[in-house]
Amino acid sequence: MTDRGVQLGTVQETLLIPLYGRAVENRKPEPALRDPRAEEMVEAITEAIDYDFARFDGLPSLFGSVLRTSLFDRWIRDFLVAHPDGTVVEIGTGLNTRYERTDNGRARWFELDLPDVIELRRTFFTDTARRQMIAASVTAEEWAADVAGGADGPYFFSAEAVLPYLDEPEVRHVVDLIAERFPGSLLALDTAGPGVVDTQDTHDALSKVEARIQWSCPDPAALERWRPGTRLLASHTLTTLPPELYDSLPGAYQEMLTSLAAQRLSKVEDYRLSLLRLTSRISQP
Ligand SMILES: C[S@@+](CC[C@H](N)C(=O)[O-])C[C@H]1O[C@@H](n2cnc3c(N)ncnc32)[C@H](O)[C@@H]1O
């Protein structure tokens, strides 16, 4: 995909799905979240390359991505209340606007993505004393030194709709890297089980792009077994959101989610949003 002089790779193109989801949401009279910057970016990208965002119109996944973003936002707000001078690291940030929605005026932010995405991101956002973009793969180790050298903890790592595109050994490497370099940190991630992975060619949004999910994870509790000391603090499906988030949603959304819950669709129930606490490896006696 060409944009504003930038070529976006296959997995990188997926950032346009949640971006469009937030832009569409922003136009609604009663939205789950507001994101005027997303609308501006969609307009700019459409003008620059005439990208066919309409292919995603009306897809249930747009709504799903907005709910996922709302939960990650909530976790980060909670973290920043507890640690106002903490550090948030957005892994695979895409054109997300989490900083615009949740920053507290004190925290440090790092926004990491592959080089072509950061090149595009730099046409919309600028680094500041508290906010810095990093062009790197999350699987490379160098970015961790930039973060550790640039900010004190505690750290919150947000990997929204990123890790499922890696294969399992890569995900294990990323989890190990964060745990070893930033012991005690929080990691928010999403996992897709077989109900999603095995049907992704007919998935409403993924079928419209080339990227495919690599990491199938039927149960995020498995990550506790990957490393001793890892704790799964929370895990939700879109139909079992925390009550305080569900209660804050517009009534029509609550009805939609209640109806979705009753259908028990494996493509919905096999997709989980989880919050982990990572510790450095506990040495075995
Ligand atoms: C579905 S988008 C999500 C973007 C953003 N987190 C959001 O919710 O709007 C997936 C993002 O993961 C990024 N990504 C994929 N593999 C990556 C890697 N190895 N290192 C860093 N970012 C990666 C892509 O470039 C893309 O921006």
Coordinates of N, CA, C and O in Angstrom, one line a residue, residues 61-192:
S61 N -16.5 -6.2 13.0 CA -15.2 -6.1 13.6 C -14.8 -4.6 13.9 O -14.0 -4.4 14.7
L62 N -15.4 -3.7 13.2 CA -15.1 -2.3 13.5 C -15.5 -2.0 14.9 O -14.8 -1.3 15.7
F63 N -16.7 -2.4 15.2 CA -17.3 -2.2 16.5 C -16.5 -2.9 17.6 O -16.1 -2.4 18.6
G64 N -16.1 -4.2 17.2 CA -15.2 -5.0 18.1 C -13.9 -4.3 18.4 O -13.4 -4.3 19.5
S65 N -13.3 -3.7 17.4 CA -12.0 -3.0 17.6 C -12.2 -1.8 18.5 O -11.3 -1.5 19.3
V66 N -13.3 -1.1 18.4 CA -13.6 0.1 19.3 C -13.7 -0.4 20.7 O -13.2 0.2 21.6
L67 N -14.4 -1.5 20.9 CA -14.6 -2.0 22.3 C -13.2 -2.4 22.9 O -12.9 -2.2 24.0
R68 N -12.4 -3.1 22.0 CA -11.1 -3.5 22.5 C -10.3 -2.3 22.9 O -9.6 -2.3 23.9
T69 N -10.3 -1.3 22.0 CA -9.5 -0.1 22.3 C -10.0 0.6 23.6 O -9.2 1.0 24.4
S70 N -11.3 0.5 23.8 CA -11.9 1.1 25.0 C -11.4 0.4 26.3 O -11.1 1.0 27.3
L71 N -11.3 -0.9 26.2 CA -10.8 -1.7 27.4 C -9.3 -1.4 27.6 O -8.9 -1.1 28.7
F72 N -8.5 -1.4 26.5 CA -7.1 -1.1 26.7 C -6.9 0.4 27.3 O -6.1 0.6 28.2
D73 N -7.7 1.3 26.8 CA -7.7 2.7 27.3 C -8.0 2.7 28.8 O -7.3 3.4 29.6
R74 N -9.0 1.9 29.2 CA -9.4 1.8 30.6 C -8.2 1.3 31.5 O -7.9 1.8 32.5
W75 N -7.6 0.2 31.0 CA -6.5 -0.4 31.7 C -5.3 0.7 31.9 O -4.7 0.8 32.9
I76 N -5.1 1.4 30.8 CA -4.0 2.4 30.9 C -4.4 3.6 31.8 O -3.6 4.1 32.6
R77 N -5.6 4.0 31.8 CA -6.1 5.1 32.7 C -5.9 4.6 34.1 O -5.4 5.4 35.0
D78 N -6.3 3.4 34.4 CA -6.1 2.8 35.8 C -4.6 2.8 36.2 O -4.3 3.2 37.3
F79 N -3.8 2.4 35.2 CA -2.3 2.3 35.5 C -1.8 3.8 35.8 O -1.0 3.9 36.8
L80 N -2.3 4.7 35.0 CA -1.8 6.1 35.2 C -2.3 6.8 36.5 O -1.7 7.6 37.1
V81 N -3.5 6.3 36.9 CA -4.0 6.8 38.2 C -3.1 6.3 39.4 O -2.6 7.0 40.3
A82 N -2.7 5.0 39.3 CA -1.8 4.4 40.3 C -0.4 4.9 40.2 O 0.3 5.0 41.2
H83 N 0.0 5.2 38.9 CA 1.4 5.5 38.7 C 1.5 6.7 37.7 O 1.8 6.6 36.5
P84 N 1.2 7.9 38.2 CA 1.1 9.1 37.3 C 2.4 9.4 36.6 O 2.3 10.0 35.5
D85 N 3.5 9.0 37.1 CA 4.8 9.2 36.4 C 5.3 8.0 35.7 O 6.5 7.9 35.4
G86 N 4.4 7.0 35.5 CA 4.9 5.8 34.9 C 5.1 5.9 33.4 O 5.0 7.0 32.8
T87 N 5.4 4.8 32.7 CA 5.7 4.8 31.3 C 4.8 3.8 30.6 O 4.7 2.7 31.0
V88 N 4.3 4.3 29.5 CA 3.4 3.5 28.6 C 4.1 3.2 27.3 O 4.7 4.2 26.7
V89 N 4.2 2.0 27.0 CA 4.8 1.6 25.7 C 3.8 1.0 24.8 O 3.2 -0.1 25.1
E90 N 3.5 1.7 23.7 CA 2.5 1.2 22.7 C 3.3 0.3 21.7 O 4.1 0.9 20.9
I91 N 3.1 -1.0 21.8 CA 3.7 -1.9 20.8 C 2.8 -2.1 19.6 O 1.7 -2.4 19.7
G92 N 3.4 -1.8 18.4 CA 2.5 -1.9 17.2 C 1.5 -0.9 17.3 O 0.3 -1.1 17.1
T93 N 2.0 0.4 17.5 CA 1.0 1.5 17.7 C 0.2 1.9 16.5 O -0.9 2.4 16.7
G94 N 0.6 1.5 15.3 CA -0.1 1.9 14.1 C -0.4 3.4 14.1 O 0.5 4.2 14.3
L95 N -1.7 3.8 13.8 CA -2.0 5.2 13.9 C -3.0 5.4 15.1 O -3.9 6.2 15.1
N96 N -2.7 4.6 16.2 CA -3.5 4.7 17.4 C -3.3 6.1 18.0 O -2.2 6.7 17.9
T97 N -4.3 6.5 18.8 CA -4.3 7.9 19.4 C -4.6 7.7 20.9 O -5.3 8.5 21.5
R98 N -4.0 6.6 21.4 CA -4.2 6.4 22.9 C -3.7 7.6 23.7 O -4.3 7.9 24.7
Y99 N -2.5 8.1 23.3 CA -2.0 9.3 24.1 C -3.0 10.4 24.1 O -3.2 11.0 25.2
E100 N -3.6 10.7 23.0 CA -4.6 11.8 22.9 C -5.8 11.5 23.9 O -6.4 12.4 24.4
R101 N -6.1 10.2 24.0 CA -7.3 9.9 24.8 C -7.0 9.7 26.3 O -7.8 10.0 27.2
T102 N -5.8 9.3 26.6 CA -5.6 8.9 28.0 C -4.4 9.5 28.8 O -4.2 9.3 30.0
D103 N -3.6 10.3 28.0 CA -2.4 10.9 28.7 C -2.8 11.8 29.9 O -3.9 12.4 29.9
N104 N -2.0 11.8 30.9 CA -2.3 12.5 32.2 C -1.4 13.8 32.3 O -1.4 14.4 33.4
G105 N -0.6 14.1 31.3 CA 0.3 15.3 31.4 C 1.6 15.0 32.1 O 2.4 16.0 32.2
R106 N 1.8 13.8 32.5 CA 3.1 13.5 33.3 C 3.8 12.3 32.8 O 5.0 12.2 32.9
A107 N 3.1 11.3 32.3 CA 3.7 10.0 32.0 C 4.6 10.1 30.8 O 4.6 11.1 30.1
R108 N 5.5 9.1 30.7 CA 6.3 9.0 29.5 C 5.7 8.0 28.5 O 5.1 7.0 28.9
W109 N 5.8 8.3 27.2 CA 5.2 7.4 26.2 C 6.2 7.0 25.2 O 6.9 7.9 24.7
F110 N 6.1 5.8 24.8 CA 6.9 5.3 23.6 C 5.9 4.6 22.7 O 5.1 3.8 23.1
E111 N 6.0 4.9 21.4 CA 5.1 4.4 20.4 C 6.0 3.7 19.4 O 6.7 4.3 18.6
L112 N 5.9 2.3 19.4 CA 6.8 1.5 18.6 C 6.0 0.8 17.4 O 4.9 0.3 17.7
D113 N 6.6 0.8 16.3 CA 6.1 0.1 15.2 C 7.1 -0.1 14.1 O 8.3 0.4 14.3
L114 N 6.8 -0.9 13.1 CA 7.8 -1.1 12.0 C 8.1 0.2 11.3 O 7.3 1.1 11.3
P115 N 9.3 0.2 10.7 CA 9.8 1.5 10.1 C 8.8 2.2 9.2 O 8.6 3.4 9.2
D116 N 8.2 1.5 8.3 CA 7.3 2.1 7.3 C 6.1 2.8 8.0 O 5.6 3.8 7.7
V117 N 5.6 2.1 9.1 CA 4.5 2.7 9.9 C 4.9 3.9 10.6 O 4.2 4.9 10.6
I118 N 6.1 3.9 11.2 CA 6.6 5.1 11.9 C 6.8 6.2 11.0 O 6.5 7.4 11.3
E119 N 7.2 5.9 9.7 CA 7.4 7.0 8.7 C 6.0 7.6 8.4 O 5.9 8.9 8.4
L120 N 5.0 6.8 8.3 CA 3.7 7.4 8.1 C 3.2 8.1 9.3 O 2.6 9.2 9.2
R121 N 3.4 7.5 10.5 CA 3.0 8.1 11.7 C 3.6 9.5 12.0 O 2.9 10.4 12.5
R122 N 4.8 9.6 11.5 CA 5.5 10.9 11.7 C 4.9 12.0 10.8 O 5.1 13.2 11.1
T123 N 4.1 11.7 9.8 CA 3.4 12.7 9.1 C 2.2 13.2 9.8 O 1.6 14.3 9.4
F124 N 1.8 12.5 10.9 CA 0.6 13.0 11.7 C 1.0 13.4 13.1 O 0.3 14.2 13.7
F125 N 2.1 12.9 13.6 CA 2.4 13.1 15.0 C 3.9 13.5 15.1 O 4.7 13.2 14.3
T126 N 4.2 14.2 16.2 CA 5.6 14.7 16.5 C 6.1 14.2 17.8 O 5.3 14.1 18.8
D127 N 7.4 13.9 17.9 CA 7.9 13.5 19.2 C 7.9 14.8 20.1 O 8.1 15.9 19.6
T128 N 7.8 14.5 21.4 CA 7.9 15.6 22.4 C 8.8 15.1 23.5 O 9.3 14.0 23.4
A129 N 9.0 15.9 24.6 CA 9.9 15.5 25.7 C 9.3 14.2 26.3 O 10.1 13.4 26.9
R130 N 8.0 14.1 26.3 CA 7.4 12.9 27.0 C 7.0 11.8 26.1 O 6.5 10.8 26.5
R131 N 7.0 12.1 24.8 CA 6.4 11.1 23.8 C 7.4 10.9 22.7 O 7.8 11.8 22.0
Q132 N 7.7 9.6 22.4 CA 8.8 9.3 21.5 C 8.4 8.1 20.6 O 8.0 7.1 21.1
M133 N 8.5 8.3 19.3 CA 8.3 7.1 18.4 C 9.5 6.3 18.2 O 10.6 6.9 18.2
I134 N 9.4 5.0 18.1 CA 10.5 4.1 17.9 C 10.2 3.2 16.7 O 9.2 2.5 16.6
A135 N 11.1 3.3 15.7 CA 10.9 2.5 14.5 C 11.7 1.2 14.6 O 12.9 1.2 14.6
A136 N 11.0 0.1 14.9 CA 11.7 -1.2 15.2 C 10.7 -2.3 15.2 O 9.5 -2.0 15.4
S137 N 11.1 -3.5 14.9 CA 10.2 -4.7 15.2 C 10.3 -4.9 16.7 O 11.3 -4.9 17.3
V138 N 9.1 -5.3 17.2 CA 9.1 -5.6 18.7 C 9.9 -6.9 19.0 O 10.3 -7.1 20.1
T139 N 10.2 -7.7 17.9 CA 11.0 -8.9 18.1 C 12.5 -8.6 18.2 O 13.3 -9.4 18.7
A140 N 12.9 -7.3 17.8 CA 14.3 -7.0 17.9 C 14.6 -6.5 19.4 O 13.7 -6.0 20.0
E141 N 15.8 -6.6 19.9 CA 16.0 -6.3 21.3 C 16.4 -4.9 21.5 O 16.2 -4.4 22.6
E142 N 16.8 -4.2 20.5 CA 17.4 -2.8 20.7 C 16.4 -1.8 21.2 O 16.7 -0.9 22.0
W143 N 15.1 -2.0 20.9 CA 14.1 -1.0 21.3 C 14.0 -1.0 22.9 O 13.7 0.1 23.5
A144 N 14.3 -2.1 23.5 CA 14.1 -2.2 24.9 C 15.2 -1.3 25.6 O 14.9 -0.7 26.7
A145 N 16.4 -1.2 25.0 CA 17.4 -0.3 25.6 C 16.9 1.2 25.5 O 17.2 2.0 26.4
D146 N 16.3 1.5 24.3 CA 15.8 2.9 24.2 C 14.8 3.2 25.3 O 14.8 4.3 25.9
V147 N 13.9 2.3 25.6 CA 12.9 2.5 26.6 C 13.5 2.6 28.0 O 13.3 3.5 28.7
A148 N 14.3 1.6 28.3 CA 14.9 1.5 29.6 C 15.8 2.7 29.9 O 15.8 3.2 31.0
G149 N 16.5 3.1 28.8 CA 17.4 4.3 29.0 C 16.7 5.6 29.0 O 17.2 6.6 29.5
G150 N 15.5 5.6 28.5 CA 14.7 6.9 28.4 C 13.7 7.1 29.4 O 13.2 8.3 29.6
A151 N 13.4 6.1 30.2 CA 12.3 6.3 31.2 C 12.3 5.3 32.3 O 12.7 4.2 32.1
D152 N 12.0 5.8 33.5 CA 11.9 4.9 34.7 C 10.5 4.2 34.6 O 9.6 4.6 34.0
G153 N 10.5 3.1 35.4 CA 9.2 2.4 35.5 C 8.3 3.1 36.5 O 8.7 4.2 37.0
P154 N 7.2 2.5 36.9 CA 6.7 1.2 36.3 C 6.3 1.4 34.9 O 6.0 2.5 34.4
Y155 N 6.2 0.2 34.2 CA 5.9 0.2 32.8 C 4.6 -0.5 32.5 O 4.4 -1.5 33.1
F156 N 3.9 0.1 31.5 CA 2.7 -0.6 31.0 C 3.0 -0.8 29.5 O 3.2 0.2 28.7
F157 N 3.0 -2.1 29.0 CA 3.1 -2.4 27.6 C 1.8 -2.7 27.0 O 1.1 -3.6 27.5
S158 N 1.4 -2.0 26.0 CA 0.1 -2.2 25.4 C 0.3 -2.8 24.0 O 0.9 -2.1 23.1
A159 N -0.1 -4.0 23.8 CA 0.1 -4.7 22.4 C -1.3 -5.0 21.9 O -1.8 -6.1 22.1
E160 N -1.9 -4.0 21.3 CA -3.3 -4.2 20.9 C -3.3 -4.6 19.4 O -2.9 -3.9 18.5
A161 N -3.8 -5.8 19.2 CA -4.0 -6.4 17.8 C -2.7 -6.5 17.1 O -2.5 -6.2 16.0
V162 N -1.6 -6.9 17.8 CA -0.3 -7.0 17.3 C 0.3 -8.4 17.4 O 0.6 -9.0 16.3
L163 N 0.3 -9.0 18.6 CA 1.0 -10.3 18.8 C 0.4 -11.4 18.0 O 1.1 -12.3 17.6
P164 N -1.0 -11.5 17.8 CA -1.5 -12.6 17.0 C -0.9 -12.7 15.6 O -0.9 -13.7 15.0
Y165 N -0.3 -11.6 15.1 CA 0.3 -11.6 13.7 C 1.7 -12.2 13.7 O 2.3 -12.4 12.7
L166 N 2.3 -12.4 14.9 CA 3.6 -13.1 15.1 C 3.4 -14.6 15.2 O 2.3 -15.0 15.6
D167 N 4.4 -15.4 15.0 CA 4.2 -16.8 15.3 C 4.6 -17.0 16.8 O 5.1 -16.1 17.5
E168 N 4.2 -18.2 17.3 CA 4.3 -18.4 18.8 C 5.8 -18.2 19.3 O 5.9 -17.6 20.3
P169 N 6.8 -18.8 18.6 CA 8.1 -18.5 19.2 C 8.5 -17.0 19.2 O 9.1 -16.6 20.2
E170 N 8.0 -16.2 18.3 CA 8.2 -14.8 18.3 C 7.5 -14.2 19.5 O 8.0 -13.3 20.2
V171 N 6.3 -14.6 19.8 CA 5.5 -14.0 20.9 C 6.2 -14.4 22.2 O 6.4 -13.6 23.1
R172 N 6.7 -15.7 22.3 CA 7.4 -16.1 23.5 C 8.6 -15.2 23.7 O 9.0 -14.8 24.8
H173 N 9.3 -14.9 22.6 CA 10.5 -14.1 22.7 C 10.2 -12.7 23.2 O 10.9 -12.1 24.0
V174 N 9.1 -12.1 22.7 CA 8.7 -10.8 23.1 C 8.3 -10.8 24.6 O 8.7 -9.9 25.3
V175 N 7.6 -11.8 25.0 CA 7.2 -11.8 26.4 C 8.4 -12.0 27.3 O 8.6 -11.3 28.3
D176 N 9.4 -12.8 26.9 CA 10.6 -13.0 27.6 C 11.4 -11.7 27.7 O 11.9 -11.3 28.7
L177 N 11.5 -11.0 26.5 CA 12.2 -9.8 26.5 C 11.7 -8.7 27.4 O 12.4 -8.1 28.2
I178 N 10.4 -8.6 27.4 CA 9.8 -7.6 28.3 C 9.9 -8.0 29.8 O 10.3 -7.2 30.6
A179 N 9.7 -9.3 30.0 CA 9.8 -9.7 31.4 C 11.2 -9.6 32.0 O 11.4 -9.1 33.1
E180 N 12.2 -9.9 31.2 CA 13.6 -9.8 31.7 C 14.1 -8.4 31.8 O 14.7 -8.0 32.8
R181 N 13.7 -7.5 30.8 CA 14.2 -6.1 30.9 C 13.4 -5.2 31.8 O 13.8 -4.2 32.3
F182 N 12.1 -5.6 31.9 CA 11.1 -4.7 32.7 C 10.4 -5.6 33.7 O 9.1 -5.7 33.6
P183 N 11.0 -6.2 34.6 CA 10.3 -7.1 35.6 C 9.3 -6.3 36.4 O 9.5 -5.2 36.7
G184 N 8.1 -7.0 36.5 CA 7.0 -6.3 37.3 C 6.1 -5.5 36.4 O 5.1 -5.0 36.8
S185 N 6.4 -5.5 35.1 CA 5.6 -4.6 34.2 C 4.3 -5.3 33.8 O 4.1 -6.5 34.0
L186 N 3.3 -4.5 33.4 CA 2.0 -5.0 32.9 C 2.1 -5.1 31.4 O 2.7 -4.3 30.7
L187 N 1.4 -6.1 30.9 CA 1.3 -6.3 29.4 C -0.1 -6.6 29.1 O -0.7 -7.5 29.6
A188 N -0.7 -5.7 28.3 CA -2.1 -5.9 27.7 C -1.9 -6.5 26.3 O -1.2 -5.9 25.5
L189 N -2.7 -7.6 26.1 CA -2.6 -8.2 24.7 C -3.9 -8.8 24.4 O -4.8 -9.0 25.2
D190 N -4.0 -9.2 23.1 CA -5.2 -9.9 22.7 C -4.7 -11.3 22.1 O -3.6 -11.4 21.6
T191 N -5.6 -12.3 22.3 CA -5.3 -13.6 21.8 C -6.5 -14.1 20.9 O -7.6 -13.9 21.3
A192 N -6.1 -14.9 19.9 CA -7.1 -15.5 19.0 C -7.0 -17.0 19.1 O -5.9 -17.5 18.9

